[in-house]
Coordinates of C-alpha atoms in Angstrom, one line a residue:
M1 CA 14.1 -25.1 12.4
N2 CA 15.3 -24.0 9.2
F3 CA 14.6 -20.4 9.4
I4 CA 13.6 -17.9 12.3
P5 CA 11.1 -15.4 12.1
F6 CA 12.1 -11.5 11.9
I7 CA 10.0 -8.6 12.9
L8 CA 11.0 -5.2 11.5
W9 CA 9.9 -2.3 13.5
S10 CA 7.5 -1.5 10.3
D11 CA 6.3 -4.5 10.7
A12 CA 4.9 -4.4 14.6
L13 CA 3.6 -0.9 13.3
V14 CA 1.2 -2.9 10.9
F15 CA 0.2 -5.5 13.5
L16 CA -0.2 -2.8 15.6
L17 CA -2.5 -1.4 13.0
L18 CA -4.2 -4.7 12.6
A19 CA -4.6 -5.2 16.2
A20 CA -6.2 -1.8 16.3
G21 CA -8.8 -2.6 13.3
G22 CA -9.8 -5.3 15.1
V23 CA -10.6 -3.9 18.3
A24 CA -12.5 -0.9 15.9
A25 CA -14.7 -4.0 14.0
W26 CA -15.2 -5.5 17.3
Y27 CA -16.7 -2.5 18.6
V28 CA -18.7 -1.8 16.1
R29 CA -20.3 -4.9 15.6
R30 CA -22.1 -4.3 18.9
R31 CA -23.0 -1.1 18.5
E32 CA -26.2 -0.9 15.5
H33 CA -25.9 3.0 14.8
L34 CA -22.4 2.7 13.9
L35 CA -22.8 -0.6 12.0
L36 CA -25.6 0.6 9.7
P37 CA -23.7 3.1 7.8
W38 CA -21.2 0.0 7.1
R39 CA -24.3 -1.7 5.8
R40 CA -24.7 0.8 3.6
V41 CA -21.0 0.7 2.2
A42 CA -21.9 -3.0 1.5
R43 CA -25.1 -2.2 -0.5
S44 CA -22.6 0.2 -3.2
G45 CA -21.2 -2.6 -5.8
V46 CA -19.1 0.2 -6.2
A47 CA -17.6 0.2 -3.0
M48 CA -17.5 -3.7 -2.8
V49 CA -15.7 -4.0 -6.0
S50 CA -13.2 -1.0 -5.0
L51 CA -12.8 -2.9 -1.9
L52 CA -11.8 -6.6 -3.4
V53 CA -9.3 -4.8 -5.4
L54 CA -8.1 -3.4 -2.2
S55 CA -8.1 -6.6 -0.5
L56 CA -5.6 -8.0 -3.2
F57 CA -3.1 -5.0 -2.5
L58 CA -3.2 -6.0 1.0
L59 CA -3.0 -9.3 1.1
V60 CA 0.2 -8.9 -0.7
G61 CA 1.2 -6.3 1.4
F62 CA 0.4 -8.0 4.5
L63 CA 2.6 -11.8 3.3
D64 CA 5.7 -9.3 2.4
T65 CA 5.3 -8.3 6.1
L66 CA 5.7 -11.9 7.5
H67 CA 9.8 -11.8 7.7
Y68 CA 11.9 -14.6 8.5
R69 CA 15.8 -15.0 8.1
S70 CA 17.0 -18.5 6.5
A71 CA 19.2 -21.4 8.5
L72 CA 23.1 -20.9 6.7
P73 CA 24.4 -24.4 6.2
Q74 CA 26.4 -25.8 8.5
T75 CA 29.8 -26.9 8.8
N76 CA 32.3 -28.6 11.1
G77 CA 30.0 -28.7 14.2
S78 CA 29.3 -25.3 14.3
G79 CA 26.2 -23.9 15.8
K80 CA 23.5 -23.3 13.9
V81 CA 24.3 -19.3 11.7
Y82 CA 21.6 -17.5 9.7
S83 CA 21.5 -15.4 6.6
P84 CA 21.8 -11.8 6.9
E85 CA 19.2 -11.5 4.1
V86 CA 16.3 -10.6 5.1
L87 CA 13.1 -12.7 3.4
S88 CA 9.6 -12.9 3.5
V89 CA 6.3 -15.4 3.0
F90 CA 5.6 -13.5 -0.5
D91 CA 9.1 -14.1 -1.4
S92 CA 8.8 -17.8 -0.6
L93 CA 5.5 -18.1 -3.0
V94 CA 6.6 -15.8 -5.8
G95 CA 10.4 -17.6 -5.6
P96 CA 11.3 -17.7 -9.3
L97 CA 10.0 -14.1 -9.5
R98 CA 12.7 -13.2 -7.3
T99 CA 16.0 -15.8 -8.5
H100 CA 15.6 -15.7 -12.2
T101 CA 17.4 -12.5 -13.1
E102 CA 18.8 -12.1 -16.7
K103 CA 22.1 -9.8 -17.6
T104 CA 20.5 -6.7 -18.3
Y105 CA 16.8 -4.5 -20.1
S106 CA 14.8 -6.9 -21.6
E107 CA 11.1 -6.2 -23.1
P108 CA 7.5 -7.8 -21.6
F109 CA 8.1 -11.4 -23.0
A110 CA 10.9 -11.1 -24.8
L111 CA 13.3 -14.4 -25.8
V112 CA 16.5 -11.8 -25.8
L113 CA 18.4 -9.0 -24.8
Y114 CA 17.1 -5.4 -24.9
A115 CA 20.4 -4.8 -26.6
K116 CA 23.3 -6.1 -29.0
E117 CA 26.1 -7.6 -27.8
S118 CA 29.2 -9.2 -29.1
I119 CA 28.6 -12.8 -29.6
S120 CA 29.9 -16.4 -30.7
D121 CA 27.8 -17.8 -33.3
A122 CA 27.6 -21.5 -34.3
Q123 CA 30.6 -21.5 -36.7
G124 CA 32.5 -19.9 -33.8
N125 CA 32.5 -16.2 -35.3
I126 CA 31.8 -12.9 -33.3
V127 CA 29.1 -11.0 -34.1
R128 CA 26.9 -8.5 -32.7
D129 CA 22.9 -9.8 -32.1
Y130 CA 20.4 -10.2 -29.1
P131 CA 21.8 -12.7 -26.7
R132 CA 18.6 -15.2 -25.8
L133 CA 17.4 -14.6 -21.9
Q134 CA 18.5 -17.6 -18.9
Y135 CA 15.2 -17.9 -18.2
G136 CA 12.5 -15.6 -20.4
G137 CA 11.2 -18.5 -22.3
A138 CA 14.1 -20.7 -22.0
H139 CA 11.7 -23.7 -22.4
L140 CA 10.9 -23.0 -26.2
S141 CA 13.4 -23.9 -28.9
D142 CA 12.2 -22.4 -32.1
A143 CA 11.3 -18.2 -30.6
S144 CA 8.6 -18.1 -33.7
R145 CA 6.5 -20.1 -31.7
R146 CA 6.7 -17.9 -29.0
D147 CA 2.9 -16.1 -29.6
A148 CA 1.0 -19.3 -29.8
D149 CA 3.0 -20.4 -26.3
V150 CA 1.6 -16.9 -24.9
V151 CA -2.0 -17.2 -25.7
K152 CA -1.8 -21.1 -24.7
R153 CA -0.6 -20.7 -21.2
A154 CA -2.8 -17.4 -21.1
L155 CA -6.1 -19.2 -21.8
V156 CA -5.2 -22.2 -19.6
G157 CA -4.4 -20.1 -16.4
G158 CA -7.3 -17.9 -17.3
G159 CA -9.6 -20.8 -17.2
L160 CA -7.6 -22.1 -14.0
G161 CA -8.5 -19.0 -12.5
L162 CA -11.7 -18.4 -13.8
L163 CA -12.5 -22.1 -12.0
V164 CA -11.2 -20.4 -8.5
G165 CA -13.3 -17.6 -9.1
L166 CA -16.9 -19.7 -9.6
L167 CA -15.5 -22.3 -7.2
S168 CA -14.8 -19.2 -4.7
F169 CA -18.0 -17.2 -5.2
Y170 CA -19.9 -20.6 -4.7
L171 CA -18.7 -21.2 -1.8
T172 CA -19.0 -17.5 0.4
H173 CA -23.1 -17.3 -1.2
G174 CA -24.6 -20.7 -1.4
T175 CA -25.1 -20.3 -5.4
L176 CA -23.9 -18.6 -8.3
R177 CA -27.0 -16.9 -8.8
C178 CA -26.8 -13.1 -8.1
T179 CA -29.7 -11.6 -6.1
S180 CA -28.8 -7.9 -6.3
G181 CA -26.8 -5.5 -8.6
C182 CA -24.3 -5.4 -5.4
D183 CA -24.2 -9.1 -6.0
R184 CA -23.3 -9.1 -9.8
G185 CA -21.4 -6.3 -9.8
V186 CA -19.0 -8.3 -6.9
F187 CA -19.4 -11.5 -9.2
I188 CA -18.4 -9.9 -12.1
A189 CA -15.0 -8.5 -10.4
T190 CA -14.0 -12.1 -9.1
L191 CA -14.1 -13.6 -12.7
I192 CA -12.2 -11.2 -13.9
L193 CA -9.8 -11.3 -11.4
T194 CA -9.2 -14.6 -11.1
T195 CA -9.2 -15.0 -14.7
F196 CA -6.7 -12.5 -14.8
I197 CA -4.2 -13.3 -11.9
G198 CA -4.5 -16.7 -13.2
A199 CA -3.4 -16.3 -16.3
I200 CA -0.6 -13.3 -15.6
A201 CA 0.3 -16.5 -12.8
N202 CA 1.1 -19.2 -15.8
L203 CA 2.9 -16.5 -18.1
A204 CA 5.5 -15.4 -15.3
I205 CA 6.5 -19.1 -14.8
V206 CA 8.1 -19.3 -18.1
Y207 CA 8.3 -15.3 -19.0
H208 CA 9.1 -12.2 -18.1
V209 CA 5.5 -10.3 -18.2
L210 CA 6.7 -6.9 -17.9
G211 CA 10.4 -7.8 -18.8
T212 CA 13.4 -6.7 -16.8
D213 CA 15.6 -4.0 -15.9
K214 CA 18.9 -2.5 -15.7
V215 CA 20.4 -5.5 -13.0
G216 CA 17.7 -8.1 -14.8
Q217 CA 15.6 -8.2 -12.0
D218 CA 12.0 -8.9 -13.2
V219 CA 9.5 -5.6 -13.0
L220 CA 6.4 -7.9 -11.7
Y221 CA 8.2 -8.8 -8.9
L222 CA 9.3 -5.3 -8.3
S223 CA 6.1 -3.9 -9.0
L224 CA 4.0 -6.4 -6.4
K225 CA 7.4 -5.8 -3.8
S226 CA 6.8 -2.0 -3.9
I227 CA 3.2 -2.7 -2.8
R228 CA 3.7 -3.4 0.6
T229 CA 5.9 0.3 1.0
G230 CA 3.1 2.1 -0.4
L231 CA 1.0 0.4 1.8
I232 CA 2.9 1.2 4.5
I233 CA 3.8 5.0 4.0
G234 CA -0.3 5.4 3.5
T235 CA -1.0 3.5 6.5
V236 CA 1.2 3.8 9.6
T237 CA 0.8 7.4 9.0
T238 CA -2.1 7.7 10.1
L239 CA -1.0 6.3 13.6
V240 CA 0.9 9.8 13.4
T241 CA -1.9 11.8 11.9
L242 CA -4.9 10.7 13.5
P243 CA -4.6 11.1 17.2
L244 CA -3.2 14.9 16.5
A245 CA -5.8 15.6 14.4
L246 CA -8.9 14.2 15.5
F247 CA -7.9 15.7 19.4
L248 CA -6.3 19.0 18.4
G249 CA -9.1 19.6 15.9
V250 CA -12.6 18.5 17.5
A251 CA -10.8 20.3 20.8
A252 CA -10.2 23.4 19.8
G253 CA -13.6 23.7 17.7
Y254 CA -15.8 22.6 20.8
F255 CA -14.2 24.4 23.5
R256 CA -13.0 27.9 21.6
G257 CA -11.3 30.5 23.4
W258 CA -7.5 29.8 24.5
V259 CA -6.9 26.6 23.6
D260 CA -8.8 27.1 20.0
D261 CA -6.0 30.1 19.6
I262 CA -3.3 27.7 20.6
I263 CA -3.9 25.1 18.2
Q264 CA -4.1 27.5 15.8
Y265 CA -1.4 29.1 16.0
I266 CA 0.5 25.0 16.3
Y267 CA -0.8 24.4 12.9
T268 CA -0.4 27.4 11.3
V269 CA 3.3 27.8 12.2
L270 CA 3.7 23.7 11.3
S271 CA 1.5 24.9 7.9
S272 CA 4.1 28.0 7.2
I273 CA 7.4 25.4 7.1
P274 CA 8.1 24.0 3.9
S275 CA 7.3 19.9 4.0
V276 CA 9.5 19.0 2.2
L277 CA 12.5 20.6 3.3
L278 CA 11.6 19.5 6.8
I279 CA 11.3 15.9 5.6
A280 CA 14.5 16.3 3.5
A281 CA 16.2 17.1 6.6
M282 CA 14.8 14.2 9.4
V283 CA 16.1 12.1 6.9
L284 CA 18.9 13.0 6.4
M285 CA 19.1 13.5 10.2
M286 CA 18.1 10.3 10.1
Q287 CA 20.9 8.6 7.6
L288 CA 23.7 10.1 10.1
F289 CA 22.3 8.6 12.8
I290 CA 22.2 5.5 11.4
D291 CA 26.0 6.1 10.0
K292 CA 27.2 7.0 13.0
H293 CA 25.7 3.8 14.8
A294 CA 26.0 1.1 12.0
D295 CA 26.9 -1.3 15.0
W296 CA 22.7 -0.3 16.0
F297 CA 21.9 -1.9 12.4
D298 CA 24.4 -4.7 11.3
L299 CA 21.8 -5.6 8.8
A300 CA 20.9 -3.9 5.4
A301 CA 16.9 -4.3 6.2
L302 CA 16.8 -2.6 9.3
R303 CA 18.6 0.2 7.8
A304 CA 16.0 0.2 5.6
D305 CA 13.4 -0.5 7.5
A306 CA 14.2 2.4 10.0
R307 CA 14.8 5.0 6.9
L308 CA 11.2 4.1 6.5
V309 CA 9.8 4.1 9.4
V310 CA 11.2 7.8 9.9
L311 CA 9.9 8.4 6.9
C312 CA 6.1 7.7 8.0
L313 CA 6.7 9.6 11.4
I314 CA 7.7 13.1 9.5
L315 CA 4.7 12.5 7.1
G316 CA 2.8 11.9 9.6
L317 CA 3.7 15.5 11.7
T318 CA 3.4 17.5 8.5
S319 CA 0.1 16.2 7.2
W320 CA -2.0 16.8 10.1
T321 CA -3.1 20.0 9.9
G322 CA -5.2 19.8 6.9
L323 CA -7.5 17.2 8.8
C324 CA -7.6 19.3 11.9
R325 CA -8.4 22.4 9.9
L326 CA -11.8 20.5 8.7
L327 CA -12.4 19.0 11.8
R328 CA -12.2 22.1 13.5
G329 CA -15.0 23.4 11.3
E330 CA -17.0 20.7 11.2
T331 CA -16.9 20.7 15.2
L332 CA -17.7 24.5 15.6
K333 CA -21.1 24.0 13.3
L334 CA -22.0 21.1 15.5
R335 CA -21.3 22.5 18.6
E336 CA -24.4 24.8 18.0
M337 CA -26.7 22.4 16.7
E338 CA -29.8 22.7 19.2
Y339 CA -29.4 19.1 20.4
I340 CA -25.6 20.2 21.5
Q341 CA -27.2 22.7 23.1
A342 CA -29.7 21.1 25.3
A343 CA -27.3 18.0 26.2
Q344 CA -25.4 21.0 27.7
S345 CA -28.4 22.2 29.7
F346 CA -29.1 19.2 31.1
G347 CA -25.3 18.8 32.6
V348 CA -23.8 16.3 29.9
S349 CA -20.2 16.2 30.2
S350 CA -18.2 17.7 27.5
L351 CA -16.8 14.3 27.3
R352 CA -19.9 12.3 26.9
I353 CA -20.6 15.0 24.0
L354 CA -17.6 14.7 22.4
T355 CA -17.7 11.2 22.4
R356 CA -21.4 10.4 21.6
H357 CA -22.9 13.6 19.3
I358 CA -19.5 15.2 18.2
M359 CA -17.1 12.2 16.8
P360 CA -20.1 10.0 15.6
N361 CA -21.0 13.3 12.7
V362 CA -17.3 14.3 11.5
M363 CA -16.1 10.2 11.0
H364 CA -17.2 10.4 7.8
I365 CA -14.6 13.6 7.7
I366 CA -11.8 11.8 9.3
L367 CA -12.8 8.2 7.0
I368 CA -12.6 10.2 3.6
A369 CA -9.5 12.2 4.7
L370 CA -7.9 9.3 5.9
V371 CA -8.7 7.5 2.7
M372 CA -7.5 10.6 0.7
D373 CA -4.7 11.2 2.6
F374 CA -3.4 7.4 1.8
S375 CA -3.5 8.2 -1.7
A376 CA -1.6 11.7 -1.4
L377 CA 1.1 9.7 1.0
V378 CA 1.5 6.9 -1.8
L379 CA 1.8 9.4 -4.5
A380 CA 4.2 11.5 -2.1
E381 CA 6.4 8.7 -1.7
A382 CA 7.1 8.5 -5.3
V383 CA 7.9 12.4 -5.3
L384 CA 10.0 12.0 -2.6
S385 CA 12.5 8.8 -3.5
Y386 CA 12.6 10.6 -7.0
V387 CA 14.5 13.8 -5.2
G388 CA 16.5 11.4 -3.5
V389 CA 15.1 11.8 0.4
G390 CA 12.2 9.2 0.1
V391 CA 12.9 5.6 1.2
D392 CA 16.5 3.9 1.5
P393 CA 17.7 3.3 -2.3
S394 CA 17.7 -0.2 -1.6
M395 CA 14.1 -0.5 -0.5
I396 CA 11.9 -1.2 -3.5
S397 CA 8.8 1.0 -3.8
F398 CA 6.7 2.7 -6.5
G399 CA 9.5 5.9 -6.2
T400 CA 12.7 4.0 -6.9
M401 CA 11.5 2.2 -9.6
I402 CA 9.8 5.8 -11.0
N403 CA 13.4 7.0 -10.0
A404 CA 15.7 4.4 -11.9
A405 CA 13.0 4.2 -15.0
R406 CA 13.8 8.5 -15.5
L407 CA 17.4 7.6 -16.9
E408 CA 15.8 4.7 -19.1
M409 CA 13.5 6.8 -20.3
G410 CA 16.3 9.2 -21.8
R411 CA 18.1 5.9 -23.9
E412 CA 17.7 4.8 -27.1
P413 CA 15.7 2.6 -27.9
M414 CA 13.6 3.8 -24.9
V415 CA 13.1 1.1 -21.9
W416 CA 9.5 2.2 -21.0
W417 CA 8.0 -0.7 -19.4
A418 CA 9.4 -0.1 -15.9
L419 CA 7.8 3.3 -15.8
A420 CA 4.4 1.7 -17.0
A421 CA 4.6 -0.5 -14.6
A422 CA 4.7 1.4 -11.4
F423 CA 2.5 3.7 -13.0
G424 CA 0.0 1.0 -13.3
F425 CA 0.4 -0.3 -9.9
M426 CA 0.0 3.0 -8.3
L427 CA -3.7 3.7 -11.0
V428 CA -5.4 0.8 -10.0
L429 CA -4.5 1.3 -6.1
V430 CA -4.9 5.2 -5.4
L431 CA -8.3 4.7 -8.0
A432 CA -9.4 2.2 -6.2
A433 CA -8.4 3.7 -2.5
N434 CA -11.0 6.7 -3.9
L435 CA -13.8 5.1 -4.7
F436 CA -13.4 3.2 -2.4
A437 CA -13.5 6.5 0.4
D438 CA -16.3 8.3 -2.1
A439 CA -18.5 5.0 -1.1
V440 CA -17.5 5.3 2.8
R441 CA -18.1 9.6 2.5
D442 CA -21.7 8.7 1.2
A443 CA -23.1 6.3 3.6
F444 CA -21.1 8.1 6.9
D445 CA -22.1 11.5 5.8
P446 CA -25.4 12.4 7.9
R447 CA -26.5 15.1 5.2
L448 CA -26.2 12.7 2.7
N449 CA -28.4 10.2 4.0
G450 CA -31.2 13.2 5.7
T451 CA -30.4 12.9 9.4
E452 CA -27.8 13.8 11.9
S453 CA -26.5 11.2 14.3
K454 CA -28.1 12.0 17.7
A455 CA -27.5 8.4 19.2

């Protein structure tokens, strides 16, 4: 093979999450009382449109999680040697975006650099002017034709995207007629998204749609690569947060007494420690460990990934207390419900009461809290990277983009597009997650549906 699969620690955790999600989906499908709330979610147009947008982010993140190392050319009959650079399937699919780097800054859809340089004109004279880009708009000999070319390529790409959207909806629904408001919403959203993606894809082949940064990298490529980092921090952290918050919160509320006192003491002390200082200390300790054991992390990708995993671990250890408090309070209330009291009177074991009566009625709190925490964690990564204790500087993320844009905003003329791109992608991701979380809460909250889960 000309490549070898390469699994990072964060990749393994993502695969573990996918396996856990598959098992959970299989479990839910076999139980009607658990499947019913998800059917309510499926009937919500807002939820399905939000899920459609989130699915695009998840697809990009998953493709960027499938890593490999390419084989280097063999010389003198030597054995096969693989490149130290770790690439992903996503990198292969968007190869031109990754490899077409310019000299420095350029505006979106620009044909020239953003700053003047000393260049030679046709007569050999040295003049101060804006040099042409090496790749952006290189197919145009006349700069005045750029606007017409942009419109033409956008229309062609958007038209192809529209056809793909119509075809995909027809294949999934068997008809282009929408039988419900939810179907109409998904239909319109699908057409808008496919048209927009088609137009951007066709333009990105020959233009830097969102400009370039200080070292000439395509900002669209950086924004898309940042999705994986944000998704990992927002989801892998739940591997730490959810078990601690669920078991400790429900145990404190149900058993009360000394169990409740110990758990309250633990999360009260942990909440008293400034989380930013704890995260900074742990990240710096991890960086020192990497420096002392450099032979364990012989690749730059391994070093950056180790810091990312440790950051997820520390964020999980510092963010479970809020959900634990919510679950404790809700369990204290549910424990006094008549059907719980009746189950205890009939001698039903505590384990069965917790799994059959308590947990189904706190599931809406868990889901809404996790999705809201996902949004907060994505934003937290940006803040931590801004102060220098987030992900490794070599790892592309929204935080590192914003941190770099901090200096770019202060120059004259101002470089605004890198910050705008990071803000726009984060806004769409967080907004879609929050809207989906609201729909899930409405579907799972027993009080909003008029009944308590007594199954």
